[in-house]
Amino acid sequence: MKAMSTPARLLATLGVAFSLSAPLIAGTEESSTAAPAPAASRFHLLTKLEVSDKYLTPRGMIVQNEGVTIQPLVLGMIDLYDNPGAFLSDITLVGGVWCDYATEGIPEGLGPDSSDTNFIEIDPIFGVSLGLGKNFKLDVTYTAFAMQILDIGTSHHLETKLSYDDTDLLGAFALHPYLLFWKELDGKATAAANFGVDESYYFEVGIAPGVKLGSVKLEAPIRVVLPASDFYGETFADSSTVGLYEVGLKATIPISMPEGYGFWNAYIGVRYMDFVDDNLKHLANGGGFGPVTDDTAQVYAGISVFF
């Protein structure tokens, strides 16, 4: 069986079942020919619209917990290279933008006369995805968090993620493990910036086991953030080896659409974060000036479309 290309594997990750086959054109009695399959597009588009009860970052920052937060994502992908069976099996360029909009406003600045805004953040995204052999994937992604609130400004980061598809080994019980390294290049991505903490980094390890129940895909992602000693700073306490734990449950179901309108999915999920680092507990809610927070949970739902 031919190995799937990068966009096809992304589609499978989104929980969309699909098949590729050449259409058969019936001719007259004199001649009957099979029309060649059209060349697969090397450009793909992923759009997603998600709503949740709070804006909660992967690093444990509760940016907004009043009203509803709305987060659209648009990603374009260009499949530059595809060579199944080779060590470097594919190369895909990725670029896009992610935004956060809240129904309850937050002040744009720190001054007493600053007006509120519902437009919280806009983040450009640029990266490359490399298929390594049959089962490994290496993603290197640049992001910038352009905050529109509280005079926070923009921070810049680089994420490197190595993931392994262990389906061949474990079948339906595959864990899909990954290791991630996340580095702040310029500016802080946490409220530790309020206390003069400089750029730092963290590691993350996680798994994303899943199972299909009919047309519904259930996933139970688990991850652990392992920050450097100065990532959250040591303003309130000594740093901890573990920053936070997260467990979640997500259900995805495909939405049937006419041919040519893309592959649609609806999903709903919940995630729970347990904050381990005492500095994170102080920073998570209110940026170091709010209540100490030991843990939090988020409920979210959305629709994704892949072309």
mmCIF file of C-alpha atoms in Angstrom:
data_model
loop_
_atom_site.group_PDB
_atom_site.id
_atom_site.type_symbol
_atom_site.label_atom_id
_atom_site.label_comp_id
_atom_site.label_asym_id
_atom_site.label_seq_id
_atom_site.Cartn_x
_atom_site.Cartn_y
_atom_site.Cartn_z
ATOM 1 C CA MET A 1 0.000 0.000 0.000
ATOM 2 C CA LYS A 2 1.298 3.421 -0.903
ATOM 3 C CA ALA A 3 2.201 5.615 2.073
ATOM 4 C CA MET A 4 -0.039 8.627 2.616
ATOM 5 C CA SER A 5 1.229 12.087 1.794
ATOM 6 C CA THR A 6 1.538 14.753 4.485
ATOM 7 C CA PRO A 7 -1.842 16.403 3.719
ATOM 8 C CA ALA A 8 -3.535 12.998 3.647
ATOM 9 C CA ARG A 9 -2.074 12.103 7.018
ATOM 10 C CA LEU A 10 -3.252 15.456 8.372
ATOM 11 C CA LEU A 11 -6.708 14.626 7.080
ATOM 12 C CA ALA A 12 -6.600 11.279 8.832
ATOM 13 C CA THR A 13 -5.550 13.038 12.022
ATOM 14 C CA LEU A 14 -8.665 15.183 11.773
ATOM 15 C CA GLY A 15 -10.730 12.021 11.810
ATOM 16 C CA VAL A 16 -11.929 12.097 8.211
ATOM 17 C CA ALA A 17 -12.286 8.764 6.429
ATOM 18 C CA PHE A 18 -11.595 9.024 2.744
ATOM 19 C CA SER A 19 -10.333 7.039 -0.235
ATOM 20 C CA LEU A 20 -8.660 7.929 -3.499
ATOM 21 C CA SER A 21 -9.523 6.082 -6.686
ATOM 22 C CA ALA A 22 -9.531 6.859 -10.412
ATOM 23 C CA PRO A 23 -13.036 7.377 -11.804
ATOM 24 C CA LEU A 24 -14.104 4.924 -14.481
ATOM 25 C CA ILE A 25 -15.735 6.421 -17.578
ATOM 26 C CA ALA A 26 -17.908 3.980 -19.530
ATOM 27 C CA GLY A 27 -17.494 4.369 -23.273
ATOM 28 C CA THR A 28 -19.440 3.088 -26.269
ATOM 29 C CA GLU A 29 -19.277 -0.470 -27.528
ATOM 30 C CA GLU A 30 -16.481 0.597 -29.881
ATOM 31 C CA SER A 31 -14.221 2.017 -27.117
ATOM 32 C CA SER A 32 -14.070 2.116 -23.337
ATOM 33 C CA THR A 33 -11.314 3.969 -21.517
ATOM 34 C CA ALA A 34 -10.459 4.738 -17.933
ATOM 35 C CA ALA A 35 -9.890 8.455 -17.460
ATOM 36 C CA PRO A 36 -6.623 9.211 -15.688
ATOM 37 C CA ALA A 37 -6.968 10.439 -12.129
ATOM 38 C CA PRO A 38 -6.423 14.186 -11.820
ATOM 39 C CA ALA A 39 -3.154 15.206 -10.221
ATOM 40 C CA ALA A 40 -3.521 15.642 -6.472
ATOM 41 C CA SER A 41 -3.407 19.254 -5.378
ATOM 42 C CA ARG A 42 -0.209 20.349 -3.688
ATOM 43 C CA PHE A 43 -2.007 23.181 -1.906
ATOM 44 C CA HIS A 44 -4.363 22.533 0.985
ATOM 45 C CA LEU A 45 -6.324 24.731 3.352
ATOM 46 C CA LEU A 46 -7.415 24.050 6.920
ATOM 47 C CA THR A 47 -9.889 26.345 8.653
ATOM 48 C CA LYS A 48 -11.207 25.999 12.172
ATOM 49 C CA LEU A 49 -13.602 27.972 14.355
ATOM 50 C CA GLU A 50 -13.588 27.159 18.067
ATOM 51 C CA VAL A 51 -15.552 28.577 20.993
ATOM 52 C CA SER A 52 -14.895 27.933 24.679
ATOM 53 C CA ASP A 53 -15.688 29.165 28.158
ATOM 54 C CA LYS A 54 -12.231 30.727 28.611
ATOM 55 C CA TYR A 55 -9.011 31.564 26.817
ATOM 56 C CA LEU A 56 -6.495 29.144 28.331
ATOM 57 C CA THR A 57 -3.002 28.931 26.859
ATOM 58 C CA PRO A 58 -0.953 25.684 26.662
ATOM 59 C CA ARG A 59 1.396 27.261 29.226
ATOM 60 C CA GLY A 60 -1.378 27.663 31.806
ATOM 61 C CA MET A 61 -2.186 31.368 31.393
ATOM 62 C CA ILE A 62 -5.901 32.120 31.894
ATOM 63 C CA VAL A 63 -6.105 35.181 29.645
ATOM 64 C CA GLN A 64 -9.896 35.554 29.768
ATOM 65 C CA ASN A 65 -12.432 33.637 31.858
ATOM 66 C CA GLU A 66 -15.545 35.766 31.483
ATOM 67 C CA GLY A 67 -18.116 35.297 28.747
ATOM 68 C CA VAL A 68 -17.200 33.251 25.673
ATOM 69 C CA THR A 69 -13.957 33.270 23.710
ATOM 70 C CA ILE A 70 -13.977 32.709 19.930
ATOM 71 C CA GLN A 71 -10.833 31.471 18.184
ATOM 72 C CA PRO A 72 -10.620 31.165 14.373
ATOM 73 C CA LEU A 73 -7.643 29.500 12.671
ATOM 74 C CA VAL A 74 -6.628 29.513 8.989
ATOM 75 C CA LEU A 75 -3.676 27.439 7.743
ATOM 76 C CA GLY A 76 -2.408 27.044 4.198
ATOM 77 C CA MET A 77 -0.179 24.057 3.321
ATOM 78 C CA ILE A 78 2.040 23.524 0.292
ATOM 79 C CA ASP A 79 3.288 19.988 -0.323
ATOM 80 C CA LEU A 80 6.772 20.609 -1.732
ATOM 81 C CA TYR A 81 8.113 17.075 -1.790
ATOM 82 C CA ASP A 82 6.668 13.571 -1.554
ATOM 83 C CA ASN A 83 8.787 10.397 -1.701
ATOM 84 C CA PRO A 84 7.207 7.521 0.275
ATOM 85 C CA GLY A 85 9.770 4.998 1.438
ATOM 86 C CA ALA A 86 12.654 7.468 1.608
ATOM 87 C CA PHE A 87 14.137 8.667 4.898
ATOM 88 C CA LEU A 88 12.887 12.167 4.097
ATOM 89 C CA SER A 89 9.448 11.152 2.896
ATOM 90 C CA ASP A 90 7.772 14.562 2.511
ATOM 91 C CA ILE A 91 8.183 18.290 3.039
ATOM 92 C CA THR A 92 5.244 20.621 3.643
ATOM 93 C CA LEU A 93 5.323 24.381 4.200
ATOM 94 C CA VAL A 94 2.690 25.774 6.545
ATOM 95 C CA GLY A 95 1.542 29.363 7.049
ATOM 96 C CA GLY A 96 -1.477 30.981 8.588
ATOM 97 C CA VAL A 97 -3.016 33.041 11.347
ATOM 98 C CA TRP A 98 -4.851 32.426 14.631
ATOM 99 C CA CYS A 99 -6.983 34.966 16.496
ATOM 100 C CA ASP A 100 -8.842 35.324 19.769
ATOM 101 C CA TYR A 101 -12.022 37.359 20.174
ATOM 102 C CA ALA A 102 -13.881 37.613 23.492
ATOM 103 C CA THR A 103 -17.499 38.545 24.165
ATOM 104 C CA GLU A 104 -16.315 40.396 27.294
ATOM 105 C CA GLY A 105 -13.797 43.158 26.669
ATOM 106 C CA ILE A 106 -10.388 43.681 28.244
ATOM 107 C CA PRO A 107 -8.632 47.094 28.516
ATOM 108 C CA GLU A 108 -6.236 47.827 25.668
ATOM 109 C CA GLY A 109 -3.788 49.558 28.006
ATOM 110 C CA LEU A 110 -2.883 49.821 31.667
ATOM 111 C CA GLY A 111 -3.965 53.433 32.075
ATOM 112 C CA PRO A 112 -7.213 54.260 33.883
ATOM 113 C CA ASP A 113 -8.706 55.816 30.747
ATOM 114 C CA SER A 114 -7.917 52.898 28.456
ATOM 115 C CA SER A 115 -10.899 51.639 26.476
ATOM 116 C CA ASP A 116 -11.901 47.969 26.360
ATOM 117 C CA THR A 117 -11.416 45.782 23.326
ATOM 118 C CA ASN A 118 -12.925 42.422 22.412
ATOM 119 C CA PHE A 119 -10.090 41.676 19.992
ATOM 120 C CA ILE A 120 -7.585 39.995 22.293
ATOM 121 C CA GLU A 121 -4.825 38.553 20.103
ATOM 122 C CA ILE A 122 -3.659 37.784 16.564
ATOM 123 C CA ASP A 123 -0.844 35.304 15.899
ATOM 124 C CA PRO A 124 0.969 34.722 12.593
ATOM 125 C CA ILE A 125 2.222 31.163 12.057
ATOM 126 C CA PHE A 126 4.996 29.920 9.749
ATOM 127 C CA GLY A 127 6.545 26.469 9.710
ATOM 128 C CA VAL A 128 7.762 23.380 7.925
ATOM 129 C CA SER A 129 6.694 19.766 8.425
ATOM 130 C CA LEU A 130 9.080 16.945 7.553
ATOM 131 C CA GLY A 131 8.104 13.302 7.204
ATOM 132 C CA LEU A 132 10.937 11.111 8.452
ATOM 133 C CA GLY A 133 10.625 7.555 7.237
ATOM 134 C CA LYS A 134 7.210 5.969 7.581
ATOM 135 C CA ASN A 135 6.277 6.859 11.154
ATOM 136 C CA PHE A 136 8.121 9.954 12.365
ATOM 137 C CA LYS A 137 7.273 13.595 11.755
ATOM 138 C CA LEU A 138 9.281 16.697 12.631
ATOM 139 C CA ASP A 139 7.475 20.055 12.793
ATOM 140 C CA VAL A 140 9.348 23.332 13.229
ATOM 141 C CA THR A 141 7.042 26.310 13.724
ATOM 142 C CA TYR A 142 7.539 30.027 14.342
ATOM 143 C CA THR A 143 4.773 31.967 16.081
ATOM 144 C CA ALA A 144 4.322 35.506 17.300
ATOM 145 C CA PHE A 145 1.743 36.434 19.936
ATOM 146 C CA ALA A 146 0.556 39.941 19.032
ATOM 147 C CA MET A 147 -1.463 40.866 22.107
ATOM 148 C CA GLN A 148 -4.003 43.666 21.777
ATOM 149 C CA ILE A 149 -4.620 44.090 25.525
ATOM 150 C CA LEU A 150 -2.992 45.604 28.625
ATOM 151 C CA ASP A 151 -0.013 47.009 26.690
ATOM 152 C CA ILE A 152 1.487 43.517 26.627
ATOM 153 C CA GLY A 153 3.065 43.784 23.178
ATOM 154 C CA THR A 154 4.327 40.967 20.972
ATOM 155 C CA SER A 155 6.458 37.941 21.823
ATOM 156 C CA HIS A 156 8.199 35.600 19.366
ATOM 157 C CA HIS A 157 8.767 31.849 19.705
ATOM 158 C CA LEU A 158 10.015 28.701 18.002
ATOM 159 C CA GLU A 159 8.473 25.269 18.525
ATOM 160 C CA THR A 160 10.141 21.993 17.516
ATOM 161 C CA LYS A 161 8.014 18.854 17.762
ATOM 162 C CA LEU A 162 8.957 15.241 17.025
ATOM 163 C CA SER A 163 5.980 12.858 16.876
ATOM 164 C CA TYR A 164 5.750 9.119 16.267
ATOM 165 C CA ASP A 165 2.844 7.188 14.771
ATOM 166 C CA ASP A 166 2.862 3.857 16.612
ATOM 167 C CA THR A 167 -0.250 2.486 14.895
ATOM 168 C CA ASP A 168 1.810 -0.254 13.218
ATOM 169 C CA LEU A 169 2.874 -1.479 16.662
ATOM 170 C CA LEU A 170 -0.243 -1.035 18.795
ATOM 171 C CA GLY A 171 -3.086 -0.793 16.294
ATOM 172 C CA ALA A 172 -6.254 0.547 17.921
ATOM 173 C CA PHE A 173 -4.302 1.064 21.167
ATOM 174 C CA ALA A 174 -1.737 3.420 19.588
ATOM 175 C CA LEU A 175 -0.583 6.231 21.878
ATOM 176 C CA HIS A 176 0.830 8.677 19.276
ATOM 177 C CA PRO A 177 3.623 9.967 21.557
ATOM 178 C CA TYR A 178 5.495 13.196 20.940
ATOM 179 C CA LEU A 179 8.290 15.327 22.369
ATOM 180 C CA LEU A 180 8.206 19.110 22.022
ATOM 181 C CA PHE A 181 10.738 21.875 22.668
ATOM 182 C CA TRP A 182 9.338 25.410 22.932
ATOM 183 C CA LYS A 183 11.653 28.460 23.047
ATOM 184 C CA GLU A 184 10.882 32.117 23.611
ATOM 185 C CA LEU A 185 12.974 34.093 21.116
ATOM 186 C CA ASP A 186 12.024 37.644 22.068
ATOM 187 C CA GLY A 187 9.612 38.574 24.835
ATOM 188 C CA LYS A 188 7.765 36.433 27.375
ATOM 189 C CA ALA A 189 4.692 34.336 26.655
ATOM 190 C CA THR A 190 3.668 34.225 30.319
ATOM 191 C CA ALA A 191 2.827 36.784 32.983
ATOM 192 C CA ALA A 192 6.302 36.245 34.454
ATOM 193 C CA ALA A 193 7.196 39.241 32.278
ATOM 194 C CA ASN A 194 5.457 41.401 34.898
ATOM 195 C CA PHE A 195 8.285 40.524 37.303
ATOM 196 C CA GLY A 196 11.253 41.004 34.980
ATOM 197 C CA VAL A 197 11.710 37.366 33.974
ATOM 198 C CA ASP A 198 13.587 36.998 30.677
ATOM 199 C CA GLU A 199 13.085 34.611 27.737
ATOM 200 C CA SER A 200 13.352 30.912 28.498
ATOM 201 C CA TYR A 201 12.113 27.522 27.298
ATOM 202 C CA TYR A 202 10.284 24.345 28.232
ATOM 203 C CA PHE A 203 9.945 20.735 27.113
ATOM 204 C CA GLU A 204 6.649 18.937 26.711
ATOM 205 C CA VAL A 205 5.907 15.225 26.446
ATOM 206 C CA GLY A 206 2.517 13.847 25.580
ATOM 207 C CA ILE A 207 0.354 11.150 24.089
ATOM 208 C CA ALA A 208 -2.935 11.290 22.169
ATOM 209 C CA PRO A 209 -4.617 7.862 22.243
ATOM 210 C CA GLY A 210 -7.899 7.552 20.360
ATOM 211 C CA VAL A 211 -10.585 5.071 19.400
ATOM 212 C CA LYS A 212 -13.338 4.998 16.756
ATOM 213 C CA LEU A 213 -16.893 4.235 17.894
ATOM 214 C CA GLY A 214 -18.827 4.075 14.664
ATOM 215 C CA SER A 215 -18.307 7.454 12.971
ATOM 216 C CA VAL A 216 -17.248 9.154 16.231
ATOM 217 C CA LYS A 217 -13.579 9.439 17.115
ATOM 218 C CA LEU A 218 -12.752 9.732 20.826
ATOM 219 C CA GLU A 219 -9.355 11.036 21.914
ATOM 220 C CA ALA A 220 -7.822 11.342 25.380
ATOM 221 C CA PRO A 221 -4.733 13.591 25.105
ATOM 222 C CA ILE A 222 -2.350 13.746 28.052
ATOM 223 C CA ARG A 223 0.663 16.033 28.323
ATOM 224 C CA VAL A 224 3.233 17.276 30.833
ATOM 225 C CA VAL A 225 5.075 20.614 30.657
ATOM 226 C CA LEU A 226 8.668 20.534 31.940
ATOM 227 C CA PRO A 227 9.847 24.156 32.188
ATOM 228 C CA ALA A 228 13.330 25.512 32.645
ATOM 229 C CA SER A 229 13.889 26.895 36.141
ATOM 230 C CA ASP A 230 13.467 30.459 34.874
ATOM 231 C CA PHE A 231 10.487 29.926 32.533
ATOM 232 C CA TYR A 232 7.881 30.904 35.139
ATOM 233 C CA GLY A 233 10.528 32.615 37.225
ATOM 234 C CA GLU A 234 11.118 32.211 40.944
ATOM 235 C CA THR A 235 9.347 35.324 42.190
ATOM 236 C CA PHE A 236 6.995 33.475 44.540
ATOM 237 C CA ALA A 237 8.782 30.162 45.208
ATOM 238 C CA ASP A 238 11.506 27.856 43.993
ATOM 239 C CA SER A 239 10.808 26.479 40.545
ATOM 240 C CA SER A 240 9.459 22.983 39.976
ATOM 241 C CA THR A 241 10.628 20.375 37.472
ATOM 242 C CA VAL A 242 7.014 19.919 36.356
ATOM 243 C CA GLY A 243 5.058 23.019 35.388
ATOM 244 C CA LEU A 244 1.649 21.472 34.774
ATOM 245 C CA TYR A 245 -0.207 18.310 33.860
ATOM 246 C CA GLU A 246 -3.084 18.253 31.400
ATOM 247 C CA VAL A 247 -5.635 15.551 30.623
ATOM 248 C CA GLY A 248 -8.540 15.847 28.212
ATOM 249 C CA LEU A 249 -11.292 14.141 26.303
ATOM 250 C CA LYS A 250 -12.384 15.088 22.787
ATOM 251 C CA ALA A 251 -15.091 13.702 20.500
ATOM 252 C CA THR A 252 -15.011 14.350 16.735
ATOM 253 C CA ILE A 253 -17.647 13.459 14.156
ATOM 254 C CA PRO A 254 -17.484 14.047 10.381
ATOM 255 C CA ILE A 255 -20.121 16.208 8.718
ATOM 256 C CA SER A 256 -21.317 14.909 5.363
ATOM 257 C CA MET A 257 -20.898 17.479 2.583
ATOM 258 C CA PRO A 258 -21.301 17.347 -1.215
ATOM 259 C CA GLU A 259 -18.190 16.408 -3.181
ATOM 260 C CA GLY A 260 -15.912 19.364 -3.728
ATOM 261 C CA TYR A 261 -16.844 21.214 -0.534
ATOM 262 C CA GLY A 262 -14.007 19.854 1.573
ATOM 263 C CA PHE A 263 -13.914 17.528 4.559
ATOM 264 C CA TRP A 264 -15.857 18.844 7.551
ATOM 265 C CA ASN A 265 -15.677 17.841 11.217
ATOM 266 C CA ALA A 266 -17.502 18.949 14.352
ATOM 267 C CA TYR A 267 -15.883 18.384 17.731
ATOM 268 C CA ILE A 268 -16.427 18.997 21.432
ATOM 269 C CA GLY A 269 -14.020 18.513 24.293
ATOM 270 C CA VAL A 270 -12.873 19.288 27.808
ATOM 271 C CA ARG A 271 -9.376 19.722 29.213
ATOM 272 C CA TYR A 272 -8.200 19.836 32.811
ATOM 273 C CA MET A 273 -4.923 21.436 33.904
ATOM 274 C CA ASP A 274 -3.275 20.822 37.268
ATOM 275 C CA PHE A 275 -0.713 23.523 38.061
ATOM 276 C CA VAL A 276 2.332 22.095 39.860
ATOM 277 C CA ASP A 277 4.827 24.975 39.812
ATOM 278 C CA ASP A 278 3.995 27.408 42.636
ATOM 279 C CA ASN A 279 5.040 30.367 40.485
ATOM 280 C CA LEU A 280 2.580 29.284 37.787
ATOM 281 C CA LYS A 281 -0.148 29.074 40.440
ATOM 282 C CA HIS A 282 0.402 32.761 41.187
ATOM 283 C CA LEU A 283 0.733 33.819 37.537
ATOM 284 C CA ALA A 284 -2.073 31.791 35.927
ATOM 285 C CA ASN A 285 -5.012 34.015 36.892
ATOM 286 C CA GLY A 286 -4.466 37.755 37.074
ATOM 287 C CA GLY A 287 -0.840 37.788 35.972
ATOM 288 C CA GLY A 288 0.604 37.589 39.472
ATOM 289 C CA PHE A 289 -1.893 40.045 40.954
ATOM 290 C CA GLY A 290 -4.913 37.762 41.115
ATOM 291 C CA PRO A 291 -5.894 34.747 43.211
ATOM 292 C CA VAL A 292 -3.594 31.758 43.558
ATOM 293 C CA THR A 293 -4.960 29.077 41.208
ATOM 294 C CA ASP A 294 -4.199 25.388 41.697
ATOM 295 C CA ASP A 295 -6.018 24.070 38.627
ATOM 296 C CA THR A 296 -8.547 24.915 35.942
ATOM 297 C CA ALA A 297 -10.781 23.281 33.341
ATOM 298 C CA GLN A 298 -11.935 24.386 29.901
ATOM 299 C CA VAL A 299 -14.883 23.288 27.776
ATOM 300 C CA TYR A 300 -14.638 23.892 24.027
ATOM 301 C CA ALA A 301 -16.362 23.036 20.752
ATOM 302 C CA GLY A 302 -15.729 23.810 17.112
ATOM 303 C CA ILE A 303 -15.895 23.030 13.424
ATOM 304 C CA SER A 304 -12.930 22.305 11.125
ATOM 305 C CA VAL A 305 -12.825 22.201 7.324
ATOM 306 C CA PHE A 306 -10.007 20.734 5.213
ATOM 307 C CA PHE A 307 -9.652 21.346 1.470
#
